[in-house]
JSON list of C-alpha atoms in Angstrom, two decimals:
[
{"chain": "A", "resi": 871, "resn": "CYS", "atom": "CA", "xyz": [10.86, -3.56, 17.18]},
{"chain": "A", "resi": 872, "resn": "SER", "atom": "CA", "xyz": [8.69, -6.61, 16.61]},
{"chain": "A", "resi": 873, "resn": "SER", "atom": "CA", "xyz": [5.10, -6.91, 17.74]},
{"chain": "A", "resi": 874, "resn": "VAL", "atom": "CA", "xyz": [2.34, -9.51, 17.80]},
{"chain": "A", "resi": 875, "resn": "VAL", "atom": "CA", "xyz": [-1.30, -8.61, 18.39]},
{"chain": "A", "resi": 876, "resn": "TYR", "atom": "CA", "xyz": [-3.89, -11.32, 19.00]},
{"chain": "A", "resi": 877, "resn": "PRO", "atom": "CA", "xyz": [-7.43, -11.53, 20.38]},
{"chain": "A", "resi": 878, "resn": "GLU", "atom": "CA", "xyz": [-8.19, -12.69, 23.90]},
{"chain": "A", "resi": 879, "resn": "THR", "atom": "CA", "xyz": [-9.97, -15.69, 22.34]},
{"chain": "A", "resi": 880, "resn": "PHE", "atom": "CA", "xyz": [-9.92, -16.97, 18.76]},
{"chain": "A", "resi": 881, "resn": "ASN", "atom": "CA", "xyz": [-13.14, -17.55, 16.82]},
{"chain": "A", "resi": 882, "resn": "ARG", "atom": "CA", "xyz": [-14.38, -21.02, 15.89]},
{"chain": "A", "resi": 883, "resn": "ASN", "atom": "CA", "xyz": [-13.12, -21.04, 12.30]},
{"chain": "A", "resi": 884, "resn": "GLU", "atom": "CA", "xyz": [-9.81, -19.20, 12.36]},
{"chain": "A", "resi": 885, "resn": "ARG", "atom": "CA", "xyz": [-6.90, -18.27, 14.61]},
{"chain": "A", "resi": 886, "resn": "LYS", "atom": "CA", "xyz": [-5.69, -14.93, 13.27]},
{"chain": "A", "resi": 887, "resn": "ILE", "atom": "CA", "xyz": [-2.94, -12.70, 14.63]},
{"chain": "A", "resi": 888, "resn": "PHE", "atom": "CA", "xyz": [-1.28, -9.51, 13.41]},
{"chain": "A", "resi": 889, "resn": "ALA", "atom": "CA", "xyz": [2.51, -9.30, 13.45]},
{"chain": "A", "resi": 890, "resn": "THR", "atom": "CA", "xyz": [5.31, -7.02, 12.33]},
{"chain": "A", "resi": 891, "resn": "GLY", "atom": "CA", "xyz": [9.05, -7.36, 12.71]},
{"chain": "A", "resi": 892, "resn": "ASP", "atom": "CA", "xyz": [11.51, -10.22, 12.69]},
{"chain": "A", "resi": 893, "resn": "ILE", "atom": "CA", "xyz": [9.67, -13.17, 14.25]},
{"chain": "A", "resi": 894, "resn": "TYR", "atom": "CA", "xyz": [10.12, -16.94, 14.39]},
{"chain": "A", "resi": 895, "resn": "PHE", "atom": "CA", "xyz": [6.91, -18.98, 14.75]},
{"chain": "A", "resi": 896, "resn": "GLU", "atom": "CA", "xyz": [6.21, -22.56, 15.82]},
{"chain": "A", "resi": 897, "resn": "VAL", "atom": "CA", "xyz": [2.52, -23.28, 15.25]},
{"chain": "A", "resi": 898, "resn": "ALA", "atom": "CA", "xyz": [0.58, -26.45, 16.09]},
{"chain": "A", "resi": 899, "resn": "GLY", "atom": "CA", "xyz": [-1.77, -27.65, 13.37]},
{"chain": "A", "resi": 900, "resn": "ASP", "atom": "CA", "xyz": [-5.53, -27.58, 13.87]},
{"chain": "A", "resi": 901, "resn": "GLU", "atom": "CA", "xyz": [-7.61, -28.88, 10.96]},
{"chain": "A", "resi": 902, "resn": "LYS", "atom": "CA", "xyz": [-10.77, -27.20, 12.30]},
{"chain": "A", "resi": 903, "resn": "ARG", "atom": "CA", "xyz": [-9.26, -23.71, 12.70]},
{"chain": "A", "resi": 904, "resn": "ARG", "atom": "CA", "xyz": [-6.54, -22.47, 10.39]},
{"chain": "A", "resi": 905, "resn": "PHE", "atom": "CA", "xyz": [-3.86, -20.15, 11.75]},
{"chain": "A", "resi": 906, "resn": "VAL", "atom": "CA", "xyz": [-3.20, -16.87, 9.87]},
{"chain": "A", "resi": 907, "resn": "VAL", "atom": "CA", "xyz": [-0.45, -14.33, 10.47]},
{"chain": "A", "resi": 908, "resn": "SER", "atom": "CA", "xyz": [-1.38, -11.00, 8.88]},
{"chain": "A", "resi": 909, "resn": "SER", "atom": "CA", "xyz": [1.41, -8.48, 8.25]},
{"chain": "A", "resi": 910, "resn": "ASN", "atom": "CA", "xyz": [1.72, -5.39, 6.04]},
{"chain": "A", "resi": 911, "resn": "GLY", "atom": "CA", "xyz": [-0.33, -6.57, 3.07]},
{"chain": "A", "resi": 912, "resn": "LEU", "atom": "CA", "xyz": [0.38, -10.27, 3.24]},
{"chain": "A", "resi": 913, "resn": "ASP", "atom": "CA", "xyz": [-1.24, -13.18, 5.06]},
{"chain": "A", "resi": 914, "resn": "VAL", "atom": "CA", "xyz": [0.67, -16.34, 5.95]},
{"chain": "A", "resi": 915, "resn": "ILE", "atom": "CA", "xyz": [-1.76, -19.26, 6.16]},
{"chain": "A", "resi": 916, "resn": "VAL", "atom": "CA", "xyz": [-0.18, -21.85, 8.43]},
{"chain": "A", "resi": 917, "resn": "HIS", "atom": "CA", "xyz": [-0.84, -25.58, 8.36]},
{"chain": "A", "resi": 918, "resn": "GLY", "atom": "CA", "xyz": [1.21, -26.58, 11.44]},
{"chain": "A", "resi": 919, "resn": "THR", "atom": "CA", "xyz": [4.79, -25.51, 10.98]},
{"chain": "A", "resi": 920, "resn": "GLU", "atom": "CA", "xyz": [7.96, -23.62, 11.87]},
{"chain": "A", "resi": 921, "resn": "PHE", "atom": "CA", "xyz": [8.62, -20.48, 9.89]},
{"chain": "A", "resi": 922, "resn": "HIS", "atom": "CA", "xyz": [10.28, -17.08, 10.03]},
{"chain": "A", "resi": 923, "resn": "LEU", "atom": "CA", "xyz": [8.57, -13.79, 9.12]},
{"chain": "A", "resi": 924, "resn": "TYR", "atom": "CA", "xyz": [10.46, -10.60, 8.30]},
{"chain": "A", "resi": 925, "resn": "SER", "atom": "CA", "xyz": [8.01, -7.75, 7.72]},
{"chain": "A", "resi": 926, "resn": "PHE", "atom": "CA", "xyz": [8.39, -4.20, 9.03]},
{"chain": "A", "resi": 927, "resn": "PRO", "atom": "CA", "xyz": [6.04, -1.26, 8.43]},
{"chain": "A", "resi": 928, "resn": "GLY", "atom": "CA", "xyz": [7.67, 1.27, 6.11]},
{"chain": "A", "resi": 929, "resn": "LEU", "atom": "CA", "xyz": [9.96, -1.29, 4.43]},
{"chain": "A", "resi": 930, "resn": "ASP", "atom": "CA", "xyz": [9.05, -2.70, 1.03]},
{"chain": "A", "resi": 931, "resn": "ASN", "atom": "CA", "xyz": [10.94, -5.98, 1.49]},
{"chain": "A", "resi": 932, "resn": "GLN", "atom": "CA", "xyz": [9.19, -8.83, 3.27]},
{"chain": "A", "resi": 933, "resn": "GLU", "atom": "CA", "xyz": [10.23, -12.47, 3.67]},
{"chain": "A", "resi": 934, "resn": "VAL", "atom": "CA", "xyz": [8.69, -15.74, 4.75]},
{"chain": "A", "resi": 935, "resn": "GLU", "atom": "CA", "xyz": [11.06, -18.70, 5.28]},
{"chain": "A", "resi": 936, "resn": "LEU", "atom": "CA", "xyz": [9.62, -22.17, 5.92]},
{"chain": "A", "resi": 937, "resn": "ALA", "atom": "CA", "xyz": [11.67, -24.56, 8.06]},
{"chain": "A", "resi": 938, "resn": "GLN", "atom": "CA", "xyz": [9.12, -27.35, 8.55]},
{"chain": "A", "resi": 939, "resn": "GLY", "atom": "CA", "xyz": [5.50, -28.06, 7.71]},
{"chain": "A", "resi": 940, "resn": "SER", "atom": "CA", "xyz": [3.53, -26.08, 5.18]},
{"chain": "A", "resi": 941, "resn": "VAL", "atom": "CA", "xyz": [2.40, -22.50, 4.61]},
{"chain": "A", "resi": 942, "resn": "SER", "atom": "CA", "xyz": [0.69, -20.52, 1.89]},
{"chain": "A", "resi": 943, "resn": "VAL", "atom": "CA", "xyz": [1.38, -16.82, 1.49]},
{"chain": "A", "resi": 944, "resn": "SER", "atom": "CA", "xyz": [-1.45, -14.63, 0.27]},
{"chain": "A", "resi": 945, "resn": "LEU", "atom": "CA", "xyz": [-0.53, -11.24, -1.17]},
{"chain": "A", "resi": 946, "resn": "ARG", "atom": "CA", "xyz": [-3.64, -9.13, -0.62]},
{"chain": "A", "resi": 947, "resn": "ASP", "atom": "CA", "xyz": [-2.79, -6.61, -3.37]},
{"chain": "A", "resi": 948, "resn": "GLU", "atom": "CA", "xyz": [-2.18, -9.39, -5.89]},
{"chain": "A", "resi": 949, "resn": "LYS", "atom": "CA", "xyz": [-5.12, -11.65, -4.94]},
{"chain": "A", "resi": 950, "resn": "SER", "atom": "CA", "xyz": [-2.74, -14.59, -5.28]},
{"chain": "A", "resi": 951, "resn": "GLU", "atom": "CA", "xyz": [-1.55, -17.36, -2.98]},
{"chain": "A", "resi": 952, "resn": "ILE", "atom": "CA", "xyz": [1.88, -19.00, -3.10]},
{"chain": "A", "resi": 953, "resn": "HIS", "atom": "CA", "xyz": [2.55, -22.36, -1.44]},
{"chain": "A", "resi": 954, "resn": "LEU", "atom": "CA", "xyz": [5.91, -22.95, 0.27]},
{"chain": "A", "resi": 955, "resn": "ASP", "atom": "CA", "xyz": [7.52, -26.30, 1.03]},
{"chain": "A", "resi": 956, "resn": "PRO", "atom": "CA", "xyz": [10.18, -26.81, 3.74]},
{"chain": "A", "resi": 957, "resn": "GLY", "atom": "CA", "xyz": [13.44, -25.14, 2.75]},
{"chain": "A", "resi": 958, "resn": "GLU", "atom": "CA", "xyz": [11.74, -22.50, 0.59]},
{"chain": "A", "resi": 959, "resn": "LYS", "atom": "CA", "xyz": [11.71, -18.74, 1.03]},
{"chain": "A", "resi": 960, "resn": "LEU", "atom": "CA", "xyz": [9.37, -16.12, -0.41]},
{"chain": "A", "resi": 961, "resn": "LYS", "atom": "CA", "xyz": [10.76, -12.62, -0.92]},
{"chain": "A", "resi": 962, "resn": "TYR", "atom": "CA", "xyz": [8.27, -9.89, -1.71]},
{"chain": "A", "resi": 963, "resn": "ASN", "atom": "CA", "xyz": [9.01, -6.26, -2.53]},
{"chain": "A", "resi": 964, "resn": "LYS", "atom": "CA", "xyz": [5.79, -4.23, -2.42]},
{"chain": "A", "resi": 965, "resn": "GLY", "atom": "CA", "xyz": [7.30, -1.13, -4.03]},
{"chain": "A", "resi": 966, "resn": "LEU", "atom": "CA", "xyz": [8.65, -2.99, -7.06]},
{"chain": "A", "resi": 967, "resn": "ASN", "atom": "CA", "xyz": [5.82, -5.55, -7.06]},
{"chain": "A", "resi": 968, "resn": "PHE", "atom": "CA", "xyz": [8.51, -8.23, -7.18]},
{"chain": "A", "resi": 969, "resn": "ILE", "atom": "CA", "xyz": [8.02, -11.79, -5.91]},
{"chain": "A", "resi": 970, "resn": "LEU", "atom": "CA", "xyz": [10.82, -14.36, -5.67]},
{"chain": "A", "resi": 971, "resn": "LYS", "atom": "CA", "xyz": [10.46, -17.93, -4.42]},
{"chain": "A", "resi": 972, "resn": "GLU", "atom": "CA", "xyz": [13.76, -19.68, -3.79]},
{"chain": "A", "resi": 973, "resn": "LYS", "atom": "CA", "xyz": [15.45, -22.44, -1.80]},
{"chain": "A", "resi": 974, "resn": "PHE", "atom": "CA", "xyz": [17.54, -21.75, 1.29]},
{"chain": "A", "resi": 975, "resn": "ASP", "atom": "CA", "xyz": [19.97, -23.73, 3.42]},
{"chain": "A", "resi": 976, "resn": "SER", "atom": "CA", "xyz": [18.08, -25.05, 6.46]},
{"chain": "A", "resi": 977, "resn": "TYR", "atom": "CA", "xyz": [21.28, -25.39, 8.52]},
{"chain": "A", "resi": 978, "resn": "SER", "atom": "CA", "xyz": [22.03, -21.70, 8.03]},
{"chain": "A", "resi": 979, "resn": "PHE", "atom": "CA", "xyz": [18.40, -20.93, 8.84]},
{"chain": "A", "resi": 980, "resn": "TYR", "atom": "CA", "xyz": [18.61, -22.62, 12.26]},
{"chain": "A", "resi": 981, "resn": "GLN", "atom": "CA", "xyz": [21.99, -21.02, 12.93]},
{"chain": "A", "resi": 982, "resn": "GLN", "atom": "CA", "xyz": [20.52, -17.60, 12.16]},
{"chain": "A", "resi": 983, "resn": "MET", "atom": "CA", "xyz": [17.39, -18.20, 14.27]},
{"chain": "A", "resi": 984, "resn": "SER", "atom": "CA", "xyz": [19.52, -19.33, 17.21]},
{"chain": "A", "resi": 985, "resn": "GLY", "atom": "CA", "xyz": [21.51, -16.10, 17.02]},
{"chain": "A", "resi": 986, "resn": "ALA", "atom": "CA", "xyz": [24.72, -17.91, 16.09]},
{"chain": "A", "resi": 987, "resn": "GLN", "atom": "CA", "xyz": [24.80, -16.48, 12.56]},
{"chain": "A", "resi": 988, "resn": "ILE", "atom": "CA", "xyz": [23.89, -13.28, 10.76]},
{"chain": "A", "resi": 989, "resn": "LEU", "atom": "CA", "xyz": [23.15, -13.70, 7.07]},
{"chain": "A", "resi": 990, "resn": "PHE", "atom": "CA", "xyz": [22.52, -11.11, 4.36]},
{"chain": "A", "resi": 991, "resn": "ASP", "atom": "CA", "xyz": [21.24, -12.63, 1.14]},
{"chain": "A", "resi": 992, "resn": "ASN", "atom": "CA", "xyz": [20.94, -9.93, -1.53]},
{"chain": "A", "resi": 993, "resn": "ASP", "atom": "CA", "xyz": [19.74, -7.47, 1.14]},
{"chain": "A", "resi": 994, "resn": "GLY", "atom": "CA", "xyz": [19.77, -3.70, 0.68]},
{"chain": "A", "resi": 995, "resn": "LEU", "atom": "CA", "xyz": [21.47, -1.42, 3.19]},
{"chain": "A", "resi": 996, "resn": "LEU", "atom": "CA", "xyz": [18.19, -0.14, 4.66]},
{"chain": "A", "resi": 997, "resn": "GLU", "atom": "CA", "xyz": [17.10, -3.71, 5.37]},
{"chain": "A", "resi": 998, "resn": "ILE", "atom": "CA", "xyz": [20.53, -4.56, 6.81]},
{"chain": "A", "resi": 999, "resn": "THR", "atom": "CA", "xyz": [20.59, -1.54, 9.13]},
{"chain": "A", "resi": 1000, "resn": "ARG", "atom": "CA", "xyz": [17.10, -2.46, 10.38]},
{"chain": "A", "resi": 1001, "resn": "LYS", "atom": "CA", "xyz": [18.20, -6.04, 11.12]},
{"chain": "A", "resi": 1002, "resn": "LEU", "atom": "CA", "xyz": [21.41, -4.91, 12.83]},
{"chain": "A", "resi": 1003, "resn": "SER", "atom": "CA", "xyz": [19.63, -2.23, 14.87]},
{"chain": "A", "resi": 1004, "resn": "ASN", "atom": "CA", "xyz": [17.11, -4.78, 16.10]},
{"chain": "A", "resi": 1005, "resn": "ARG", "atom": "CA", "xyz": [19.81, -7.28, 16.94]},
{"chain": "A", "resi": 1006, "resn": "PHE", "atom": "CA", "xyz": [22.32, -4.99, 18.67]},
{"chain": "A", "resi": 1007, "resn": "GLY", "atom": "CA", "xyz": [20.06, -2.18, 19.92]},
{"chain": "A", "resi": 1008, "resn": "ASN", "atom": "CA", "xyz": [22.05, 0.61, 18.28]},
{"chain": "A", "resi": 1009, "resn": "LYS", "atom": "CA", "xyz": [20.68, 3.25, 15.94]},
{"chain": "A", "resi": 1010, "resn": "ILE", "atom": "CA", "xyz": [22.27, 3.06, 12.47]},
{"chain": "A", "resi": 1011, "resn": "VAL", "atom": "CA", "xyz": [21.66, 5.95, 10.06]},
{"chain": "A", "resi": 1012, "resn": "VAL", "atom": "CA", "xyz": [22.38, 5.87, 6.32]},
{"chain": "A", "resi": 1013, "resn": "CYS", "atom": "CA", "xyz": [23.39, 9.47, 5.56]},
{"chain": "A", "resi": 1014, "resn": "ASP", "atom": "CA", "xyz": [23.69, 9.15, 1.77]},
{"chain": "A", "resi": 1015, "resn": "ASP", "atom": "CA", "xyz": [20.74, 7.77, -0.22]},
{"chain": "A", "resi": 1016, "resn": "THR", "atom": "CA", "xyz": [23.05, 6.57, -3.02]},
{"chain": "A", "resi": 1017, "resn": "LEU", "atom": "CA", "xyz": [24.23, 3.84, -0.62]},
{"chain": "A", "resi": 1018, "resn": "LEU", "atom": "CA", "xyz": [20.74, 2.33, -0.63]},
{"chain": "A", "resi": 1019, "resn": "ASP", "atom": "CA", "xyz": [21.03, 1.05, -4.21]},
{"chain": "A", "resi": 1020, "resn": "GLN", "atom": "CA", "xyz": [23.59, -1.69, -3.53]},
{"chain": "A", "resi": 1021, "resn": "THR", "atom": "CA", "xyz": [22.75, -5.16, -2.23]},
{"chain": "A", "resi": 1022, "resn": "TYR", "atom": "CA", "xyz": [24.95, -7.35, -0.07]},
{"chain": "A", "resi": 1023, "resn": "PHE", "atom": "CA", "xyz": [25.74, -11.03, 0.35]},
{"chain": "A", "resi": 1024, "resn": "ALA", "atom": "CA", "xyz": [27.49, -11.77, 3.63]},
{"chain": "A", "resi": 1025, "resn": "SER", "atom": "CA", "xyz": [27.52, -14.36, 6.40]},
{"chain": "A", "resi": 1026, "resn": "PHE", "atom": "CA", "xyz": [28.85, -13.74, 9.90]},
{"chain": "A", "resi": 1027, "resn": "ILE", "atom": "CA", "xyz": [29.26, -16.99, 11.81]},
{"chain": "A", "resi": 1028, "resn": "ASN", "atom": "CA", "xyz": [31.84, -16.27, 14.50]},
{"chain": "A", "resi": 1029, "resn": "GLY", "atom": "CA", "xyz": [29.89, -14.02, 16.86]},
{"chain": "A", "resi": 1030, "resn": "GLU", "atom": "CA", "xyz": [31.12, -10.82, 15.21]},
{"chain": "A", "resi": 1031, "resn": "GLY", "atom": "CA", "xyz": [30.07, -7.58, 16.87]},
{"chain": "A", "resi": 1032, "resn": "LEU", "atom": "CA", "xyz": [28.34, -4.64, 15.24]},
{"chain": "A", "resi": 1033, "resn": "GLN", "atom": "CA", "xyz": [31.57, -2.70, 14.58]},
{"chain": "A", "resi": 1034, "resn": "GLU", "atom": "CA", "xyz": [33.16, -5.72, 12.88]},
{"chain": "A", "resi": 1035, "resn": "ILE", "atom": "CA", "xyz": [30.10, -6.31, 10.69]},
{"chain": "A", "resi": 1036, "resn": "LEU", "atom": "CA", "xyz": [29.86, -2.65, 9.67]},
{"chain": "A", "resi": 1037, "resn": "ALA", "atom": "CA", "xyz": [33.60, -2.60, 8.87]},
{"chain": "A", "resi": 1038, "resn": "VAL", "atom": "CA", "xyz": [33.21, -5.57, 6.48]},
{"chain": "A", "resi": 1039, "resn": "LEU", "atom": "CA", "xyz": [30.12, -4.09, 4.83]},
{"chain": "A", "resi": 1040, "resn": "SER", "atom": "CA", "xyz": [31.79, -0.68, 4.47]},
{"chain": "A", "resi": 1041, "resn": "LYS", "atom": "CA", "xyz": [34.70, -2.23, 2.57]},
{"chain": "A", "resi": 1042, "resn": "GLN", "atom": "CA", "xyz": [32.31, -4.08, 0.29]},
{"chain": "A", "resi": 1043, "resn": "GLY", "atom": "CA", "xyz": [30.03, -1.07, -0.21]},
{"chain": "A", "resi": 1044, "resn": "GLY", "atom": "CA", "xyz": [32.58, 1.72, -0.37]},
{"chain": "A", "resi": 1045, "resn": "PHE", "atom": "CA", "xyz": [31.22, 3.77, 2.52]},
{"chain": "A", "resi": 1046, "resn": "SER", "atom": "CA", "xyz": [32.63, 4.95, 5.84]},
{"chain": "A", "resi": 1047, "resn": "VAL", "atom": "CA", "xyz": [31.29, 4.38, 9.34]},
{"chain": "A", "resi": 1048, "resn": "LYS", "atom": "CA", "xyz": [31.34, 7.02, 12.05]},
{"chain": "A", "resi": 1049, "resn": "LYS", "atom": "CA", "xyz": [30.40, 6.18, 15.63]},
{"chain": "A", "resi": 1050, "resn": "VAL", "atom": "CA", "xyz": [28.66, 8.97, 17.56]},
{"chain": "A", "resi": 1051, "resn": "GLY", "atom": "CA", "xyz": [27.86, 7.88, 21.10]},
{"chain": "A", "resi": 1052, "resn": "ASP", "atom": "CA", "xyz": [25.99, 4.59, 20.69]},
{"chain": "A", "resi": 1053, "resn": "ASP", "atom": "CA", "xyz": [24.84, 5.46, 17.15]},
{"chain": "A", "resi": 1054, "resn": "TYR", "atom": "CA", "xyz": [26.51, 4.71, 13.81]},
{"chain": "A", "resi": 1055, "resn": "LEU", "atom": "CA", "xyz": [26.45, 6.92, 10.73]},
{"chain": "A", "resi": 1056, "resn": "LEU", "atom": "CA", "xyz": [27.07, 5.40, 7.29]},
{"chain": "A", "resi": 1057, "resn": "MET", "atom": "CA", "xyz": [28.46, 7.92, 4.78]},
{"chain": "A", "resi": 1058, "resn": "LYS", "atom": "CA", "xyz": [29.92, 7.99, 1.27]}
]
């Protein structure tokens, strides 16, 4: 579940909101008042832009993808700020204290944001199940912790359903899928 919390009115110097989840932002620039999105230990300082934030409480992996404009990402624990240009993505893993800045395909980005594509780019199974649960509304439980160690690269571009996606991932990851009511269990 995604959430955005913001004040009734912004102060004179800064427009700051608090967000968690899987959220796409379009923000108008304002040279007099910067816009800041604060989420789980990172701040995204926005300079008029379109970007995507993936940041859930309880998950170590967080991402910021910049489609247009300019943002800087401040990692509060690290006291550092990383600038992103259009077409760049920042991946941050709090638990491993790992930061990766890389390029991404903007066409795939817009396809994914429009709901036409689901993309996993070196994502772990916990992150994948969170994304799929949010997208399809089903509970997905990983029953064996050893499954959490593997990462996946996959792109679904033909409107595949949850069962089809889980079937492909299960073949790649060597696990089985059991449907119980509306829920899915992933097992070794």
